[in-house]
Amino acid sequence: MTPIIYARNETNFNTNGLGLLSDAISCIVTEERNGAFELELKYPISGIHYDSLAEDIVIKAKPNDSADNQLFRVYKSSKPINGIVTYNAEHISYGLNGNPIPGIKITNSLAAGAILAGLRAAIFPHNFTAWSDVEATRSFENASPLSVRAFLGGSDNSVLEQYGGEFEFDNFTIRLHAARGSDTGIAIEYGKNLTDIKQERNIEEVYTALYPYAVKKESTETETTETLITLSEKVLPTDSYGVYGHDRALIKDFSGDFEQGEEITEATLRAKAQAYLTDNAIDVPSVNITVSFLHLWQTVDYAAVAPLEKVRLCDTVTVRFAKLGISAKAKVIKTVYNTLNEKYDSIELGDAKSTFTDTVLSQKADIVSTNTAIVDQTSYVVQAYKAAIKTATDLITGQAGGYVVLNPKYNPQEILIMDTDDIETATKVWRWNAAGLGYSSNGYNGPYSTAITMNGAIVADFITTGTLTAIAIEGGTMNAAAITGGTIEGAEITGGTLNINDKFKVDGNGNAELAGNIAMTGTISWSVNSSPIKIKYSVDKLTWYDDFQSSWSGSTTTEVWAKYSYDGGNTWTAPVLVQGRNGVNGSNGSDATVNFTNVNNILKNYFGIDGGTTQVNSSSIYSPTIYAAKIYAGEGQGFSEMISTGFNVYTPSGLKKIGIGWNSSDYEYPYITLGVGSDGAQTTAGMVKKFQNGIWIGNATSKSNTSPSGTGIFIDFEAGAIYQYINGAQSSIGGGNVTAVWG
């Protein structure tokens, strides 16, 4: 494959970018298990793209036989030597070294959820996403700032440390596999498929026998005795016993392998020792082999077994030691791939070990703060959705080459779209037949990690969609910036913050915010320390106690105060006296205000009557002021009524008999009325009324007037005269010493 060069700020990598590096002298990609992933390019100064090659530009190159082309960013270049410059580039994922996380707490999360939480917590926006099939759940915290890549691995409480597994960095996709590779069944023997071998074999930790023992403890009331339990035959031999020049026994204490209550006997010890030998190959030497393959899967002789010979990073290979007559399993822990020739220069087999720390930039204790705002997560998801559409479009419309094959050629049963025209040599295969449609990056026989099958199943690492409608969604981890729906059910809901319409929020630390009301039929339980309602006691209002002291109880000389908190102890009420001293009066309260409204409200509240008749049973009522409208003599009796301008007396039927009042005029003329009818019968009711200059004795026609009218007699004090009125007509009766004559 010819490497492709891109500008440092390029985002679409499905084109030829700035051009093909066809003048490259060499292009080598080195990848280690959970470790380094780098590219080394040698390029002549006479090359057509020499002026474009510089630090920070991006190179796309093939990293191995089966993976998609990967992106590498140049971080270093050498001085020209014999007209050739060496450029060193690191995988695009190394960019996460400079993207900080302020700190993160993971609670009961699967690996996929933890990685995605770390990606979402990053300060700078990015295009990375994640996937994992590790099913374990973990809780851990990184309180101090660290980079995203350090969070993935290479630091305390990293994802790799907590979950284990094997990372695969596929451009902007981070995959954490429980096991990235597979047991290929390939056997490495000198002379079969090795052209060069550099072998290290270490038998320092090889044992041909096991000496198990356990200590049995028995206790009485006075002492504890210990008994050493061993096997009658002392040691258990392995299959390699007698193979080496001398035999070595592993001495192992199994005391800790027995659970509480499990009896330690020779038989149970032997069973545990035999199980240990089955699970641990203590008689096999550790291996480290660097080999150069003759790429058997590209030769005619090995065409039949080609799919089995495509060794990849993290695959397991069997190493046979013919002279010893034993075999050992070794992982592919490092690959060195020649991109230009499309073959491995070398593959290293050995014990699985992690060098992820080497890929993480050293972090300072204090990370410089940044003013870059954390990207809104909803916006992040929308951007990711649009980016997925663009990527798919670029991949499909920008694809060149490929082979469409009908299989078999005659009476075909399926359609194949492959990167070569030969089923045996093709690596990338789309396979479409009556059972379904699938894609494999590992050849015709799969596995098919992307598929749509005839039974309605869809298999995919990633599904990007605008709207997903489903009766049920089941899975280990669901991560989203927003989940909208009627009902959300799950055994475990893991995420940064649960937010329902900004009215109910719960963050990852368990802190909750509620903006509405709580309506409940059950109970709320909390421990003493976590209760929001707290109380403290004191005898001097200076020193406070959580409990009411027993010495205070029932004391006639101890005054005890209490204060209350309803927010968990953040704020407190003023002290309240809860126990006084006998014989000591309390302080006087303030005077109460008594008015019509207060008394009326008190009566209504006390008797529970609103708008009806209120009866107060008392032989005497004492008060400087009594507010009342009507006062009854008794049930069925007459009553008196206070009005705004006087006082009236009524019969039981409501006829007014006596009225005492005044006119609400400038002079407020007082009067007394004597009636046999209602208040309106002014012509028949009698009245005595004081006017400004005299007194009227007559009917009640003049009740509302400011001067006499109607029928009656008016005694004028100012004129010294007496006047007679008949229906309002005035005539003089007498004046001075004149004697009045009637009739």
XYZ file of C-alpha atoms in Angstrom:
743
model
C 0.000 0.000 0.000
C 1.293 3.456 -0.847
C 1.023 5.849 2.119
C -1.101 8.996 1.737
C -0.280 12.411 3.174
C -2.903 14.817 4.605
C -2.796 18.388 5.870
C -2.527 18.792 9.628
C -6.131 20.081 9.940
C -7.756 17.616 7.533
C -10.985 15.918 8.690
C -11.934 13.862 5.614
C -9.515 10.979 5.246
C -11.396 9.110 2.519
C -9.646 11.026 -0.278
C -6.051 11.052 -1.521
C -5.386 14.197 0.514
C -2.239 16.045 -0.539
C -1.131 13.020 -2.545
C 0.399 9.536 -2.512
C 3.889 9.104 -1.063
C 4.949 6.896 -3.968
C 8.563 8.090 -3.599
C 8.846 6.649 -0.066
C 11.940 4.509 0.540
C 10.311 2.565 3.395
C 7.267 2.733 5.652
C 7.254 0.546 8.762
C 4.389 0.328 11.302
C 5.192 -1.112 14.735
C 2.406 -2.084 17.124
C 2.698 -3.694 20.547
C 0.030 -5.358 22.655
C -1.376 -2.611 24.902
C 1.631 -0.559 23.952
C 3.256 1.517 21.241
C 1.602 2.092 17.861
C 3.939 4.110 15.633
C 5.065 4.607 12.060
C 8.517 5.258 10.631
C 8.754 6.725 7.131
C 11.947 7.206 5.140
C 11.531 9.710 2.313
C 14.036 11.285 -0.135
C 14.499 15.043 -0.267
C 14.000 14.713 -4.019
C 10.498 13.269 -3.528
C 7.539 15.167 -4.946
C 5.940 15.679 -1.505
C 9.098 16.417 0.457
C 8.073 20.059 1.017
C 4.719 18.944 2.454
C 6.203 16.512 4.956
C 6.623 18.184 8.323
C 5.743 17.773 11.971
C 1.985 17.539 12.700
C 0.944 16.400 9.214
C -1.039 13.132 8.972
C 0.005 9.963 7.129
C -2.410 7.127 6.338
C -0.788 3.696 6.068
C -1.609 0.002 6.265
C -0.613 -1.299 9.753
C -1.003 -5.054 9.176
C -2.595 -7.620 6.890
C -6.190 -7.359 8.152
C -6.833 -3.929 9.669
C -8.102 -0.844 7.879
C -5.584 1.825 6.941
C -4.656 3.880 9.993
C -3.845 7.546 10.604
C -0.517 8.614 12.112
C 0.551 12.143 13.035
C 4.227 13.079 12.508
C 5.925 14.258 15.691
C 9.630 14.117 14.741
C 11.876 14.305 11.681
C 15.612 13.740 11.290
C 18.192 15.662 9.387
C 18.787 14.351 5.855
C 21.289 11.500 5.741
C 22.438 10.648 2.236
C 19.456 12.572 0.941
C 16.918 10.610 3.027
C 14.856 11.991 5.933
C 13.321 9.767 8.601
C 9.895 10.797 9.903
C 8.441 9.339 13.097
C 4.677 9.419 13.562
C 2.370 8.197 16.313
C -1.129 6.819 15.976
C -3.889 9.432 15.861
C -5.137 8.223 19.262
C -1.974 9.624 20.869
C -3.679 13.008 20.531
C -5.646 12.058 23.655
C -2.387 12.520 25.590
C -2.961 16.272 25.469
C -6.700 16.235 26.186
C -7.230 16.602 29.941
C -9.960 15.247 32.198
C -10.573 17.383 35.328
C -11.082 14.217 37.364
C -13.591 11.402 37.063
C -15.527 8.950 39.228
C -16.840 5.665 37.815
C -19.583 3.838 39.718
C -20.664 0.254 38.985
C -19.942 0.622 35.270
C -19.011 -1.762 32.502
C -15.793 -1.063 30.617
C -17.582 0.521 27.647
C -19.425 2.909 29.920
C -16.247 3.857 31.751
C -14.340 4.623 28.529
C -17.220 6.661 27.114
C -17.509 8.569 30.393
C -13.822 9.456 30.129
C -14.242 10.586 26.522
C -17.234 12.749 27.435
C -15.326 14.331 30.328
C -12.497 15.506 28.055
C -11.976 19.276 27.944
C -11.311 19.543 24.202
C -13.857 18.314 21.634
C -12.881 15.216 19.659
C -14.268 12.518 17.355
C -13.364 9.442 19.395
C -15.877 6.783 20.380
C -15.472 3.462 22.172
C -16.637 -0.144 22.365
C -15.879 -3.050 24.692
C -17.010 -6.615 25.298
C -15.509 -6.779 28.817
C -18.481 -7.665 31.014
C -17.056 -6.899 34.459
C -18.360 -3.880 36.419
C -16.047 -1.680 38.440
C -16.132 1.420 40.651
C -13.074 3.644 40.849
C -12.079 7.283 40.949
C -9.361 9.594 39.664
C -9.658 12.738 41.770
C -6.691 14.517 40.194
C -6.623 15.785 36.589
C -5.168 13.420 34.007
C -5.178 12.964 30.251
C -7.740 10.812 28.466
C -5.035 8.374 27.348
C -3.677 8.131 30.895
C -7.214 7.328 32.025
C -7.327 4.503 29.472
C -4.087 2.941 30.683
C -0.691 3.644 32.164
C -1.861 5.266 35.415
C -3.279 4.202 38.750
C -7.003 3.434 38.574
C -6.922 3.371 34.777
C -9.428 1.465 32.670
C -6.773 -1.107 31.770
C -5.819 -1.598 35.416
C -9.439 -2.004 36.528
C -10.845 -4.125 33.706
C -7.858 -5.775 32.028
C -8.269 -6.711 28.381
C -6.485 -5.755 25.165
C -6.825 -2.391 23.403
C -7.303 -1.964 19.682
C -7.010 1.573 18.328
C -8.815 1.803 14.998
C -8.404 5.440 13.940
C -11.036 7.275 16.048
C -12.554 4.106 17.503
C -11.203 2.688 20.763
C -11.951 -0.975 21.362
C -11.185 -2.812 24.587
C -11.395 -6.544 23.912
C -11.565 -9.171 26.593
C -9.329 -11.044 24.132
C -8.333 -9.163 20.980
C -6.845 -12.165 19.231
C -7.690 -15.829 18.990
C -5.909 -19.145 19.264
C -4.931 -19.632 15.628
C -3.849 -23.242 15.917
C -0.563 -22.291 14.226
C 2.437 -24.241 15.454
C 5.866 -22.617 15.421
C 8.629 -25.143 14.758
C 12.031 -24.427 13.363
C 12.171 -25.408 9.697
C 8.468 -25.063 9.012
C 7.778 -21.385 8.494
C 10.630 -19.446 10.090
C 13.392 -17.907 7.993
C 15.007 -16.211 10.937
C 14.712 -16.882 14.622
C 15.867 -15.052 17.707
C 14.732 -17.158 20.611
C 14.846 -16.594 24.352
C 13.817 -19.439 26.602
C 13.773 -19.006 30.361
C 13.503 -22.035 32.641
C 14.201 -20.121 35.833
C 10.546 -20.395 36.803
C 10.043 -23.931 35.439
C 9.031 -26.594 37.978
C 8.538 -30.297 37.365
C 6.715 -31.054 40.617
C 4.466 -29.397 43.199
C 4.966 -29.655 46.962
C 1.642 -28.565 48.493
C 0.964 -27.990 52.178
C -1.555 -26.273 54.422
C -1.685 -25.279 58.082
C -4.712 -26.499 60.036
C -5.601 -24.360 63.061
C -7.766 -25.624 65.925
C -8.748 -23.404 68.849
C -10.032 -24.078 72.330
C -10.905 -21.672 75.133
C -7.324 -21.700 76.366
C -5.106 -22.223 73.317
C -4.750 -22.559 69.542
C -2.882 -25.444 67.966
C -1.491 -25.627 64.426
C -1.056 -28.842 62.427
C 0.927 -29.052 59.183
C -0.948 -31.051 56.517
C 1.071 -32.500 53.604
C 0.666 -35.332 51.106
C 1.832 -38.820 51.845
C 3.719 -38.814 48.533
C 4.985 -35.305 49.379
C 5.025 -34.035 45.775
C 2.786 -34.203 42.687
C 4.850 -34.598 39.466
C 4.032 -32.728 36.254
C 4.121 -34.177 32.733
C 7.687 -32.837 32.392
C 8.988 -34.647 35.456
C 12.412 -36.115 34.544
C 12.640 -34.239 31.214
C 15.089 -31.588 32.372
C 18.556 -32.181 33.727
C 17.222 -31.905 37.250
C 13.808 -31.693 38.832
C 12.529 -28.718 40.795
C 9.498 -28.613 43.061
C 7.307 -25.550 43.600
C 6.590 -25.280 47.316
C 3.143 -23.727 47.735
C 1.026 -22.955 50.802
C -2.674 -23.704 50.137
C -3.932 -22.562 53.554
C -5.563 -19.492 52.056
C -7.398 -21.571 49.424
C -9.676 -23.120 52.031
C -12.863 -21.254 52.831
C -14.046 -20.706 56.393
C -15.544 -23.918 57.723
C -13.939 -26.061 55.009
C -12.010 -28.920 56.565
C -8.311 -29.242 55.769
C -7.379 -32.853 55.163
C -4.860 -34.659 52.998
C -7.622 -35.503 50.493
C -8.888 -31.936 50.175
C -5.311 -30.642 49.924
C -4.552 -33.105 47.122
C -7.662 -32.024 45.213
C -6.706 -28.360 45.375
C -3.102 -29.112 44.352
C -4.194 -31.161 41.335
C -6.577 -28.376 40.264
C -3.702 -25.913 40.515
C -1.527 -28.046 38.233
C -4.363 -28.240 35.703
C -4.801 -24.463 35.619
C -1.108 -23.515 35.725
C 1.573 -24.851 33.392
C 4.403 -24.610 35.880
C 6.579 -26.989 33.831
C 6.596 -24.916 30.618
C 9.401 -22.393 30.060
C 8.580 -18.747 29.382
C 9.147 -17.850 25.763
C 10.182 -14.807 23.771
C 10.707 -15.401 20.052
C 11.211 -12.908 17.248
C 10.457 -14.476 13.875
C 10.275 -13.497 10.212
C 7.442 -15.216 8.371
C 7.509 -16.505 4.826
C 3.942 -15.225 4.455
C 2.663 -18.690 3.748
C -0.874 -17.465 3.084
C 0.367 -15.705 -0.071
C 2.015 -18.805 -1.547
C 0.428 -21.492 -3.700
C 1.547 -24.356 -1.437
C -0.321 -23.026 1.576
C -3.440 -21.710 -0.162
C -5.576 -24.349 1.542
C -4.612 -23.209 5.024
C -4.257 -19.519 4.246
C -7.062 -18.313 6.589
C -5.293 -19.997 9.531
C -1.920 -18.413 8.819
C -2.998 -14.763 9.095
C -1.391 -14.123 12.431
C -2.455 -10.849 14.046
C -1.475 -8.953 17.150
C -2.693 -10.692 20.332
C -3.269 -14.004 18.528
C -2.074 -17.104 20.352
C 0.489 -19.401 18.726
C 1.747 -22.778 19.868
C 5.517 -23.019 20.268
C 6.834 -26.582 20.183
C 10.104 -27.576 21.787
C 10.928 -30.749 19.888
C 13.962 -31.675 21.962
C 12.033 -31.279 25.203
C 8.904 -32.862 23.840
C 6.720 -30.057 25.223
C 4.690 -27.160 23.860
C 3.936 -23.650 25.122
C 1.334 -21.064 24.232
C 2.652 -17.628 23.315
C 0.870 -14.451 22.310
C 1.780 -12.214 19.413
C 2.906 -9.233 21.473
C 4.536 -7.130 18.756
C 4.267 -6.776 15.003
C 6.564 -4.880 12.637
C 4.768 -4.421 9.331
C 6.229 -3.289 6.011
C 3.496 -1.110 4.521
C 5.097 -0.816 1.081
C 5.637 -4.575 0.693
C 2.465 -5.436 2.654
C 4.112 -8.097 4.799
C 5.510 -8.485 8.269
C 9.173 -7.776 8.714
C 8.963 -9.513 12.074
C 6.595 -10.775 14.724
C 7.447 -11.147 18.394
C 5.923 -13.949 20.435
C 6.078 -14.042 24.175
C 4.368 -13.675 27.529
C 1.630 -11.077 27.530
C 2.855 -7.848 29.053
C 1.612 -4.284 28.930
C 3.746 -1.316 27.918
C 0.837 1.102 27.731
C 2.561 3.416 30.187
C 5.206 4.137 27.573
C 2.550 5.612 25.284
C 1.237 8.072 27.872
C 2.918 11.419 28.187
C 4.123 12.185 31.712
C 1.626 14.347 33.505
C 2.556 17.289 35.702
C 0.980 17.450 39.127
C -0.883 20.586 38.155
C -2.363 20.809 34.685
C -2.631 24.321 33.320
C -6.264 25.383 33.361
C -7.953 26.078 30.056
C -10.639 28.536 29.082
C -12.033 26.135 26.525
C -15.603 25.303 27.492
C -16.683 21.712 27.803
C -18.726 20.874 24.739
C -22.428 20.381 25.383
C -23.063 16.655 25.216
C -26.248 16.921 23.204
C -24.370 18.949 20.610
C -21.611 16.326 20.742
C -24.044 13.534 19.838
C -25.583 15.542 16.988
C -22.121 16.277 15.625
C -21.169 12.611 15.908
C -24.334 11.615 14.030
C -23.603 14.065 11.207
C -19.984 12.929 11.117
C -21.083 9.297 10.810
C -23.270 10.170 7.828
C -20.395 12.050 6.195
C -17.953 9.202 6.844
C -20.307 6.628 5.337
C -20.907 8.850 2.313
C -17.191 9.408 1.795
C -16.442 5.697 2.137
C -19.082 4.586 -0.343
C -18.745 7.336 -2.943
C -14.945 7.443 -2.693
C -14.376 3.697 -2.988
C -12.266 2.590 -5.940
C -11.535 -0.968 -7.049
C -12.932 -4.162 -5.538
C -14.106 -7.394 -7.117
C -17.655 -8.733 -7.481
C -17.613 -12.542 -7.600
C -20.509 -14.977 -8.076
C -19.932 -18.063 -5.958
C -19.866 -20.719 -7.297
C -19.259 -19.557 -10.821
C -22.014 -21.762 -12.243
C -25.413 -21.832 -10.569
C -24.209 -19.236 -8.018
C -25.539 -19.320 -4.452
C -24.146 -16.012 -3.227
C -22.582 -12.679 -4.217
C -19.134 -11.737 -2.911
C -17.539 -8.290 -2.986
C -13.842 -8.605 -2.062
C -10.543 -6.765 -2.111
C -9.072 -9.487 -4.383
C -10.683 -11.760 -6.939
C -9.694 -14.943 -5.070
C -11.673 -16.245 -2.089
C -8.521 -17.777 -0.606
C -6.515 -14.553 -0.587
C -9.225 -11.932 -0.012
C -9.151 -10.225 3.367
C -12.089 -7.788 3.219
C -15.220 -9.624 2.140
C -18.886 -8.687 1.786
C -20.896 -11.915 1.544
C -24.574 -11.910 0.495
C -26.665 -15.057 0.268
C -30.110 -16.355 1.236
C -29.169 -16.415 4.929
C -28.146 -12.769 5.108
C -25.583 -10.075 4.394
C -22.277 -9.856 6.271
C -18.836 -8.222 6.272
C -15.562 -9.823 7.362
C -12.159 -8.185 7.651
C -10.557 -11.591 8.144
C -11.351 -13.371 4.896
C -14.148 -15.472 3.442
C -14.601 -17.705 6.501
C -15.092 -14.776 8.854
C -15.880 -14.052 11.558
C -18.554 -11.653 10.216
C -18.686 -8.876 12.788
C -21.144 -6.815 10.733
C -24.195 -8.713 9.510
C -27.921 -8.690 8.785
C -29.354 -12.203 8.934
C -32.561 -13.717 7.627
C -33.995 -14.159 11.149
C -34.134 -10.384 11.653
C -30.885 -9.989 13.606
C -28.419 -7.128 13.074
C -24.841 -7.596 14.291
C -22.653 -4.488 14.420
C -20.085 -2.810 16.640
C -21.684 0.605 16.023
C -25.152 1.664 14.900
C -25.608 5.367 14.205
C -29.152 6.582 13.620
C -31.297 9.676 13.937
C -34.227 7.905 15.597
C -34.274 4.364 16.999
C -37.738 2.958 17.689
C -37.923 -0.357 19.521
C -40.184 -2.345 21.805
C -37.206 -3.185 24.013
C -33.515 -2.357 24.056
C -31.391 -4.825 26.001
C -27.689 -4.527 26.667
C -24.930 -4.225 29.183
C -24.328 -0.485 28.782
C -26.315 2.339 27.209
C -24.607 5.709 26.928
C -26.320 8.833 25.594
C -26.342 12.571 26.065
C -30.142 12.435 26.317
C -32.663 9.584 26.580
C -36.250 10.677 25.978
C -39.189 8.354 26.506
C -42.210 7.416 28.541
C -40.614 4.665 30.625
C -36.953 3.765 31.127
C -36.292 0.419 32.804
C -32.976 -1.249 33.509
C -31.098 -3.311 36.042
C -28.317 -0.746 35.808
C -28.484 2.784 34.425
C -24.988 4.228 34.278
C -24.112 7.725 33.209
C -22.783 11.107 34.200
C -26.068 12.815 35.201
C -29.718 11.785 35.130
C -31.682 14.915 34.168
C -35.474 15.007 33.752
C -36.580 18.364 32.280
C -34.217 20.228 34.620
C -36.690 19.395 37.416
C -35.010 16.282 38.784
C -31.260 15.745 38.583
C -29.007 13.020 39.982
C -25.259 13.190 39.347
C -22.707 10.406 39.392
C -21.971 11.028 43.084
C -25.580 10.454 44.111
C -26.408 14.120 44.704
C -30.036 14.895 43.802
C -31.854 18.142 43.004
C -35.661 18.340 43.027
C -37.620 21.368 41.796
C -41.158 19.981 42.268
C -43.188 18.443 45.080
C -43.050 14.925 46.516
C -46.294 12.946 46.793
C -45.780 9.586 48.421
C -47.683 6.761 50.074
C -44.683 4.886 51.432
C -41.935 5.871 53.837
C -38.524 7.510 53.603
C -35.730 5.838 55.529
C -32.316 7.223 56.345
C -29.593 6.629 58.866
C -29.069 8.884 61.853
C -26.085 10.560 60.235
C -27.828 11.159 56.899
C -31.147 12.451 58.268
C -32.009 16.005 57.071
C -33.734 16.720 60.399
C -31.308 17.192 63.274
C -31.613 18.430 66.874
C -29.051 19.578 69.429
C -29.432 20.302 73.170
C -27.739 22.752 75.531
C -28.045 24.118 79.057
C -26.176 27.374 78.336
C -26.799 27.871 74.571
C -23.023 27.726 74.052
C -22.117 24.036 74.244
C -24.435 21.783 72.236
C -24.994 18.005 72.456
C -26.474 15.601 69.934
C -28.412 13.758 72.653
C -30.553 14.805 75.604
C -28.315 14.025 78.574
C -29.706 11.590 81.140
C -28.614 13.870 84.006
C -31.006 16.566 82.772
C -34.100 14.383 82.683
C -36.582 15.256 85.431
C -34.285 17.876 86.954
C -36.168 20.743 88.638
C -33.173 23.046 88.499
C -31.866 22.491 84.954
C -33.055 24.633 82.097
C -32.592 22.837 78.731
C -32.638 24.455 75.285
C -32.947 22.845 71.862
C -32.244 23.997 68.312
C -33.364 22.308 65.085
C -32.030 21.885 61.559
C -34.124 20.833 58.575
C -31.340 20.750 55.977
C -28.952 18.242 57.484
C -27.159 20.669 59.819
C -26.349 23.518 57.430
C -28.638 26.009 59.146
C -30.255 25.993 62.604
C -33.286 27.566 64.260
C -33.020 29.921 67.231
C -32.790 28.089 70.591
C -36.130 26.969 72.067
C -36.666 26.259 75.789
C -37.765 22.623 76.095
C -37.340 22.152 79.862
C -37.757 24.966 82.404
C -36.863 25.271 86.076
C -39.715 24.810 88.571
C -40.960 28.031 90.247
C -39.423 30.331 87.690
C -41.865 32.402 85.668
C -41.305 32.808 82.012
C -41.145 36.190 80.337
C -44.390 38.020 79.527
C -45.668 37.901 75.991
C -46.732 40.907 73.940
C -50.266 42.376 74.261
C -52.839 40.989 71.879
C -54.882 43.147 69.522
C -58.674 42.634 69.860
C -60.884 43.891 67.025
C -63.966 42.724 65.158
C -62.028 40.813 62.519
C -59.858 38.976 65.069
C -62.775 38.019 67.339
C -64.936 36.951 64.427
C -62.135 34.780 63.008
C -61.455 33.233 66.404
C -65.119 32.332 66.853
C -65.308 30.863 63.358
C -62.153 28.799 63.883
C -63.115 27.657 67.373
C -66.701 26.643 66.603
C -66.054 25.569 63.034
C -68.945 27.687 61.710
C -68.646 30.145 58.851
C -71.569 32.474 58.167
C -73.961 30.770 60.634
C -75.133 31.449 64.156
C -72.509 31.204 66.849
C -73.599 30.525 70.430
C -71.383 31.397 73.354
C -72.556 29.765 76.606
C -71.454 31.898 79.540
C -73.222 33.449 82.532
C -71.245 36.659 82.106
C -69.175 38.283 79.364
C -66.765 40.989 80.457
C -65.097 43.243 77.913
C -64.485 46.965 77.482
C -65.674 46.621 73.903
C -68.062 44.115 72.331
C -68.587 44.018 68.575
C -71.964 42.605 67.508
C -74.750 43.350 64.978
C -77.790 41.632 66.486
C -78.455 40.591 70.079
C -81.378 38.209 70.687
C -83.232 37.786 73.996
C -83.550 34.107 73.251
C -84.753 31.708 70.653
C -88.142 32.986 69.307
C -87.846 36.295 71.215
C -87.287 39.837 70.015
C -83.870 41.254 69.321
C -81.919 44.453 69.212
C -79.693 45.511 66.350
C -76.790 47.899 66.144
C -76.643 49.808 62.875
C -74.154 52.363 61.606
C -76.394 55.327 62.748
C -78.047 53.962 65.868
C -79.817 51.157 67.692
C -83.178 49.478 66.957
C -85.473 47.088 68.854
C -87.513 44.538 66.896
C -90.304 42.076 67.557
C -89.675 38.368 66.916
C -91.333 38.843 63.501
C -88.901 41.639 62.604
C -91.152 44.715 63.075
C -89.204 47.681 64.400
C -90.770 49.133 67.562
C -88.146 51.503 68.935
C -85.405 53.284 67.088
C -82.657 55.492 68.545
C -80.316 57.130 66.090
C -79.117 60.163 64.215
C -79.055 61.552 60.731
C -75.707 61.183 59.008
C -75.616 64.834 58.022
C -73.565 67.813 58.930
C -75.427 68.184 62.229
C -76.108 64.486 62.991
C -79.599 65.244 64.339
C -80.575 62.660 67.013
C -84.026 61.082 67.125
C -86.238 58.533 68.844
C -88.891 56.664 66.832
C -91.860 54.718 68.173
C -93.459 52.477 65.577
C -96.011 49.773 65.049
C -94.924 48.785 61.560
C -91.748 48.550 59.598
C -89.140 51.257 59.405
C -90.685 52.399 56.129
C -94.068 53.344 57.669
C -92.916 56.877 58.515
C -96.453 58.380 58.436
C -97.715 56.119 61.228
C -94.634 55.953 63.409
C -94.089 58.579 66.039
C -90.842 60.427 66.435
C -89.059 62.875 68.687
C -86.197 64.567 66.922
C -83.773 67.311 67.830
C -83.082 69.777 65.020
C -80.505 72.576 65.194
C -82.974 75.188 66.513
C -85.578 73.049 68.199
C -87.431 69.774 68.842
C -89.971 67.968 66.647
C -92.766 65.862 68.057
C -94.805 64.097 65.375
C -94.731 61.391 62.795
C -91.496 60.036 61.305
C -91.739 61.823 58.009
C -88.981 64.197 59.080
C -86.648 61.425 60.056
C -84.301 61.901 57.110
C -84.800 65.674 56.688
C -82.792 68.571 58.016
C -85.925 70.605 58.717
C -89.386 69.697 60.053
C -91.994 68.132 57.724
C -95.006 65.824 57.971
C -97.605 66.175 60.749
C -96.620 67.265 64.231
C -95.438 70.119 66.474
C -92.116 71.937 66.264
C -90.829 73.919 69.234
C -88.449 76.583 67.920
C -85.936 77.526 70.664
C -84.383 80.382 68.742
C -87.721 82.052 67.749
C -89.428 81.275 71.022
C -92.424 79.973 69.097
C -94.402 76.781 68.613
C -95.524 75.730 65.155
C -98.078 73.248 63.984
C -97.456 71.169 60.869
C -100.183 69.334 58.989
C -98.833 67.277 56.112
C -95.887 69.628 55.900
C -97.936 72.898 56.045
C -96.727 75.184 58.860
C -98.960 77.406 61.018
C -98.114 79.340 64.158
C -99.642 78.244 67.418
C -98.198 80.898 69.658
C -95.253 82.928 70.702
C -93.990 84.947 73.642
C -96.617 84.876 76.466
C -99.409 83.585 74.237
C -101.211 80.509 75.498
C -101.712 77.873 72.937
C -105.256 76.713 72.307
C -105.900 73.400 70.708
C -108.800 72.561 68.469
